[in-house]
């Protein structure tokens, strides 16, 4: 795992547990125009942001059946370049520190991000979406509709 | 891992990868009134639902600093009782099957749930919240504010 940032004054790091408690599968790969964290936008824009591709790997493409019914989906991904041990952080623009759970920094015990995106299309296991802000090549871990199909058919 | 459901007609299971790609830390434990999946409500209710407790383990409690500024937070947890291999599923109330990514079933390749809850209070590493719908003892994996502190101070 690469380490992107050193500790700033006032930040606090803790020793990580020796082993994890559960295993995540990388079920796909996110393709964006941004090769590194510095070039990523601060927030994704589901209206004016660029179209990004989400490539779903086998054997998981069968799980996409019916996803086209959604105008928006939640994308969960693994921020593989972020360190996990800084519990108290000083965001670049802030003059003070915050706990990792009080900010949406990629640096957190489990580097999982959740982004709500506009769904534009699906072609053979590849989704086209708008609204991401992550590094090109970021591992995908989940796709979720905002509600269940039963709720959609009645509202 | 316990298996909660058998395959229904039309459902499709796939072989799971031999190993995971990344490790999750269980950083706390969620306490709710519901001992099993059958007794859980279908959706959490941030207004009228019961108050639930989120116990954050050491060394992660330092990451809570500043979380009290949020009226709502997103809670990510690991649905440890759910099987992960059914890519096409038939929800109990539906007459047809859906891909796992088209529904919010706990059965998905990475059994991660995201719930938006009302934040009520924090006392020595324990959060009081309203709006969860998970089994008592569910492992916690992340807590996120809806926006960063800078955005909150300007809107």
Coordinates of C-alpha atoms in Angstrom, one line a residue:
Chain A
X1 CA 0.0 0.0 0.0
X2 CA 1.4 3.4 -0.9
X3 CA 1.4 6.2 1.6
X4 CA 0.2 9.5 0.1
X5 CA 0.7 11.9 3.0
X6 CA 3.0 12.5 6.0
X7 CA 1.6 13.4 9.4
X8 CA 0.9 17.1 9.8
X9 CA 1.3 18.9 13.2
X10 CA -1.6 18.0 15.4
X11 CA -2.5 14.8 13.5
X12 CA -2.6 11.5 15.4
X13 CA -1.8 8.0 14.0
X14 CA -2.5 4.7 15.7
X15 CA -1.0 1.3 15.2
X16 CA -3.2 -0.8 12.9
X17 CA -4.5 -4.2 14.0
X18 CA -2.2 -7.1 12.9
X19 CA -4.9 -8.6 10.7
X20 CA -8.3 -7.8 9.3
X21 CA -11.7 -9.2 10.3
X22 CA -13.2 -9.8 6.9
X23 CA -12.2 -9.8 3.3
X24 CA -13.4 -7.6 0.5
X25 CA -13.5 -8.7 -3.2
X26 CA -12.6 -6.2 -5.8
X27 CA -15.5 -6.7 -8.2
X28 CA -14.6 -4.2 -10.9
X29 CA -12.5 -1.2 -11.8
X30 CA -13.4 2.5 -12.1
X31 CA -12.1 4.4 -15.1
X32 CA -11.8 8.2 -14.7
X33 CA -9.8 11.0 -16.3
X34 CA -7.7 11.5 -13.1
X35 CA -4.4 9.6 -12.8
X36 CA -3.7 10.7 -9.2
X37 CA -5.3 12.2 -6.1
X38 CA -4.0 15.7 -6.8
X39 CA -5.8 15.8 -10.2
X40 CA -9.1 14.6 -8.8
X41 CA -11.9 17.1 -8.3
X42 CA -12.9 17.9 -4.7
X43 CA -16.4 16.6 -5.3
X44 CA -18.1 14.6 -8.1
X45 CA -20.7 16.4 -10.2
X46 CA -23.5 14.2 -11.4
X47 CA -24.7 16.9 -13.8
X48 CA -21.6 18.6 -15.3
X49 CA -18.8 16.1 -14.4
X50 CA -17.2 14.0 -17.1
X51 CA -18.7 10.6 -18.1
X52 CA -16.8 7.8 -16.3
X53 CA -16.8 4.0 -16.8
X54 CA -17.3 1.3 -14.3
X55 CA -16.0 -2.0 -15.5
X56 CA -17.6 -5.0 -13.7
X57 CA -15.6 -8.2 -13.6
X58 CA -16.8 -11.7 -14.1
X59 CA -18.5 -13.6 -12.4
X60 CA -20.4 -10.5 -11.1
X61 CA -21.9 -9.1 -14.3
X62 CA -25.0 -11.3 -13.8
X63 CA -25.7 -9.1 -10.7
X64 CA -26.3 -6.1 -13.0
X65 CA -29.6 -7.4 -14.3
X66 CA -32.3 -4.7 -13.8
X67 CA -29.9 -1.9 -12.7
X68 CA -30.9 0.1 -15.8
X69 CA -34.2 1.0 -14.0
X70 CA -32.2 3.5 -11.8
X71 CA -31.5 7.1 -12.7
X72 CA -29.1 7.3 -9.7
X73 CA -27.0 4.6 -8.0
X74 CA -24.6 4.5 -5.1
X75 CA -21.1 3.4 -6.0
X76 CA -18.9 2.0 -3.2
X77 CA -15.2 1.7 -3.9
X78 CA -12.0 1.0 -2.1
X79 CA -9.5 4.0 -1.9
X80 CA -6.5 1.7 -2.3
X81 CA -3.9 4.5 -2.1
X82 CA -5.0 5.9 1.2
X83 CA -3.3 5.2 4.6
X84 CA -5.7 3.9 7.3
X85 CA -4.0 4.9 10.6
X86 CA -4.5 8.7 11.0
X87 CA -7.5 9.0 13.4
X88 CA -7.1 12.8 13.9
X89 CA -6.5 14.8 10.7
X90 CA -6.0 18.3 9.6
X91 CA -7.6 18.9 6.2
X92 CA -5.5 21.1 4.0
X93 CA -7.9 24.0 4.0
X94 CA -8.7 23.9 7.8
X95 CA -6.8 25.5 10.6
X96 CA -7.7 22.7 13.0
X97 CA -7.9 18.9 13.3
X98 CA -10.9 16.6 13.0
X99 CA -11.5 13.0 13.8
X100 CA -11.6 10.8 10.7
X101 CA -15.3 10.1 11.3
X102 CA -16.1 13.8 11.3
X103 CA -14.8 14.3 7.7
X104 CA -15.0 12.6 4.4
X105 CA -11.3 12.2 3.9
X106 CA -10.1 9.0 2.1
X107 CA -7.8 8.4 5.1
X108 CA -9.9 6.3 7.5
X109 CA -9.7 2.8 9.1
X110 CA -11.6 1.2 6.2
X111 CA -10.9 3.3 3.1
X112 CA -14.4 2.9 1.6
X113 CA -16.0 5.7 -0.3
X114 CA -19.7 6.0 -1.2
X115 CA -20.6 8.3 -4.2
X116 CA -24.0 8.9 -5.6
X117 CA -23.8 9.1 -9.4
X118 CA -26.1 9.6 -12.4
X119 CA -26.6 6.4 -14.3
X120 CA -26.3 6.9 -18.1
X121 CA -26.1 3.5 -19.6
X122 CA -24.9 -0.1 -19.5
X123 CA -23.1 -2.0 -22.2
X124 CA -21.8 -5.5 -21.7
X125 CA -20.7 -5.2 -18.1
X126 CA -19.6 -1.6 -18.3
X127 CA -21.6 1.2 -16.7
X128 CA -21.4 4.8 -17.9
X129 CA -22.0 7.3 -15.0
X130 CA -21.5 10.9 -14.1
X131 CA -20.5 12.2 -10.7
X132 CA -17.4 10.3 -9.6
X133 CA -14.2 12.0 -8.3
X134 CA -11.8 9.1 -7.7
X135 CA -8.5 8.1 -9.2
X136 CA -8.4 6.1 -12.5
X137 CA -8.2 2.4 -11.7
X138 CA -9.9 2.6 -8.3
X139 CA -11.3 -0.9 -7.2
X140 CA -15.1 -1.2 -7.2
X141 CA -16.7 -3.0 -4.3
X142 CA -20.5 -2.4 -4.6
X143 CA -23.3 -0.9 -6.6
X144 CA -26.6 -0.1 -4.9
X145 CA -29.9 1.4 -6.1
X146 CA -31.4 4.1 -3.9
X147 CA -34.5 2.1 -3.2
X148 CA -35.8 -1.4 -3.9
X149 CA -37.8 -2.2 -7.0
X150 CA -41.1 -2.6 -5.1
X151 CA -40.8 1.0 -3.7
X152 CA -40.0 2.4 -7.2
X153 CA -43.1 0.8 -8.7
X154 CA -45.4 2.4 -6.1
X155 CA -44.0 5.9 -6.0
Chain B
X1 CA -20.2 -17.6 8.0
X2 CA -23.8 -18.7 8.5
X3 CA -26.0 -19.1 5.5
X4 CA -29.5 -17.6 6.0
X5 CA -31.3 -18.5 2.8
X6 CA -31.4 -21.4 0.3
X7 CA -31.5 -20.7 -3.4
X8 CA -35.0 -20.0 -4.7
X9 CA -36.2 -21.0 -8.2
X10 CA -34.6 -18.6 -10.8
X11 CA -31.8 -17.5 -8.5
X12 CA -28.2 -17.9 -9.6
X13 CA -25.2 -18.5 -7.4
X14 CA -21.6 -18.2 -8.5
X15 CA -18.4 -19.6 -7.1
X16 CA -16.7 -17.1 -4.8
X17 CA -13.0 -16.1 -5.4
X18 CA -10.6 -18.2 -3.4
X19 CA -9.3 -15.2 -1.5
X20 CA -10.2 -11.5 -0.9
X21 CA -8.4 -8.5 -2.3
X22 CA -8.3 -6.3 0.8
X23 CA -9.0 -6.6 4.5
X24 CA -11.7 -4.8 6.5
X25 CA -11.3 -3.9 10.2
X26 CA -14.4 -4.2 12.4
X27 CA -14.1 -0.9 14.3
X28 CA -17.1 -1.2 16.5
X29 CA -20.4 -3.0 17.2
X30 CA -23.9 -1.9 16.6
X31 CA -26.5 -2.6 19.3
X32 CA -30.1 -2.8 18.2
X33 CA -33.3 -4.4 19.6
X34 CA -33.4 -7.1 16.8
X35 CA -31.7 -10.5 17.5
X36 CA -32.1 -11.9 14.0
X37 CA -32.9 -10.9 10.4
X38 CA -36.5 -11.9 10.6
X39 CA -37.2 -9.5 13.5
X40 CA -35.5 -6.5 11.8
X41 CA -37.7 -3.8 10.3
X42 CA -37.7 -3.5 6.5
X43 CA -36.3 0.0 6.6
X44 CA -34.7 2.1 9.4
X45 CA -36.7 5.1 10.5
X46 CA -34.6 8.1 11.6
X47 CA -37.7 9.8 13.1
X48 CA -39.8 7.2 14.8
X49 CA -37.4 4.2 15.0
X50 CA -35.9 3.1 18.3
X51 CA -32.7 4.6 19.6
X52 CA -29.7 2.3 18.8
X53 CA -26.2 2.3 20.2
X54 CA -23.0 2.3 18.1
X55 CA -20.0 1.2 20.2
X56 CA -16.7 2.3 18.7
X57 CA -13.7 0.2 19.7
X58 CA -10.2 1.4 20.6
X59 CA -8.0 2.7 19.1
X60 CA -10.6 4.3 16.9
X61 CA -12.5 6.5 19.4
X62 CA -10.1 9.4 18.7
X63 CA -11.5 9.5 15.2
X64 CA -14.9 10.6 16.6
X65 CA -13.6 14.1 17.5
X66 CA -16.0 16.6 16.0
X67 CA -18.7 14.2 14.9
X68 CA -21.2 15.9 17.2
X69 CA -21.5 18.7 14.7
X70 CA -23.6 16.5 12.4
X71 CA -27.4 16.0 12.7
X72 CA -27.2 13.1 10.3
X73 CA -24.4 10.6 9.6
X74 CA -23.9 7.7 7.2
X75 CA -23.2 4.4 9.0
X76 CA -21.4 1.6 7.1
X77 CA -21.6 -1.9 8.5
X78 CA -20.7 -5.4 7.5
X79 CA -23.7 -7.8 7.2
X80 CA -21.8 -10.7 8.6
X81 CA -24.7 -13.2 8.3
X82 CA -25.4 -12.8 4.6
X83 CA -24.1 -15.1 1.9
X84 CA -22.2 -13.5 -0.9
X85 CA -22.6 -15.7 -3.9
X86 CA -26.2 -15.2 -5.2
X87 CA -25.9 -12.7 -8.1
X88 CA -29.5 -13.1 -9.3
X89 CA -32.1 -13.0 -6.5
X90 CA -35.8 -13.2 -6.0
X91 CA -36.9 -10.9 -3.2
X92 CA -39.7 -12.5 -1.2
X93 CA -42.3 -10.0 -2.3
X94 CA -41.4 -10.0 -6.0
X95 CA -42.6 -12.3 -8.7
X96 CA -39.3 -12.1 -10.6
X97 CA -35.5 -12.1 -10.1
X98 CA -33.2 -9.1 -10.0
X99 CA -29.4 -8.7 -10.1
X100 CA -27.9 -8.1 -6.7
X101 CA -26.8 -4.7 -7.8
X102 CA -30.4 -3.7 -8.7
X103 CA -31.7 -4.3 -5.1
X104 CA -30.6 -3.5 -1.6
X105 CA -30.5 -7.0 -0.4
X106 CA -27.9 -7.9 2.2
X107 CA -26.9 -10.8 -0.1
X108 CA -24.2 -9.2 -2.4
X109 CA -20.5 -9.9 -3.2
X110 CA -19.4 -7.5 -0.5
X111 CA -22.0 -7.4 2.3
X112 CA -21.6 -3.7 3.1
X113 CA -24.7 -1.7 4.1
X114 CA -25.0 2.1 4.2
X115 CA -27.6 3.6 6.4
X116 CA -28.3 7.3 7.0
X117 CA -29.2 7.9 10.6
X118 CA -30.2 10.7 12.9
X119 CA -27.3 11.5 15.4
X120 CA -28.6 12.0 18.9
X121 CA -25.6 12.0 21.1
X122 CA -22.1 10.7 22.0
X123 CA -20.9 9.4 25.3
X124 CA -17.4 8.0 25.7
X125 CA -17.1 6.2 22.4
X126 CA -20.8 5.2 22.2
X127 CA -23.1 7.0 19.7
X128 CA -26.8 7.1 20.1
X129 CA -28.6 7.2 16.8
X130 CA -32.1 6.6 15.3
X131 CA -32.7 5.0 11.9
X132 CA -30.9 1.6 11.9
X133 CA -32.5 -1.7 10.8
X134 CA -29.7 -4.2 11.3
X135 CA -29.2 -7.2 13.6
X136 CA -27.9 -6.7 17.1
X137 CA -24.1 -7.2 17.2
X138 CA -23.5 -6.2 13.5
X139 CA -19.9 -5.1 13.0
X140 CA -19.3 -1.4 12.3
X141 CA -16.9 -0.4 9.5
X142 CA -17.3 3.3 9.0
X143 CA -19.0 6.6 10.1
X144 CA -19.2 9.5 7.6
X145 CA -20.7 13.0 7.9
X146 CA -22.8 14.0 4.9
X147 CA -20.5 16.9 4.0
X148 CA -17.1 18.2 5.1
X149 CA -16.9 20.8 7.9
X150 CA -15.9 23.6 5.5
X151 CA -19.1 23.1 3.5
X152 CA -21.2 23.1 6.7
X153 CA -19.8 26.4 7.8
X154 CA -20.6 28.1 4.6
X155 CA -24.1 26.8 3.9

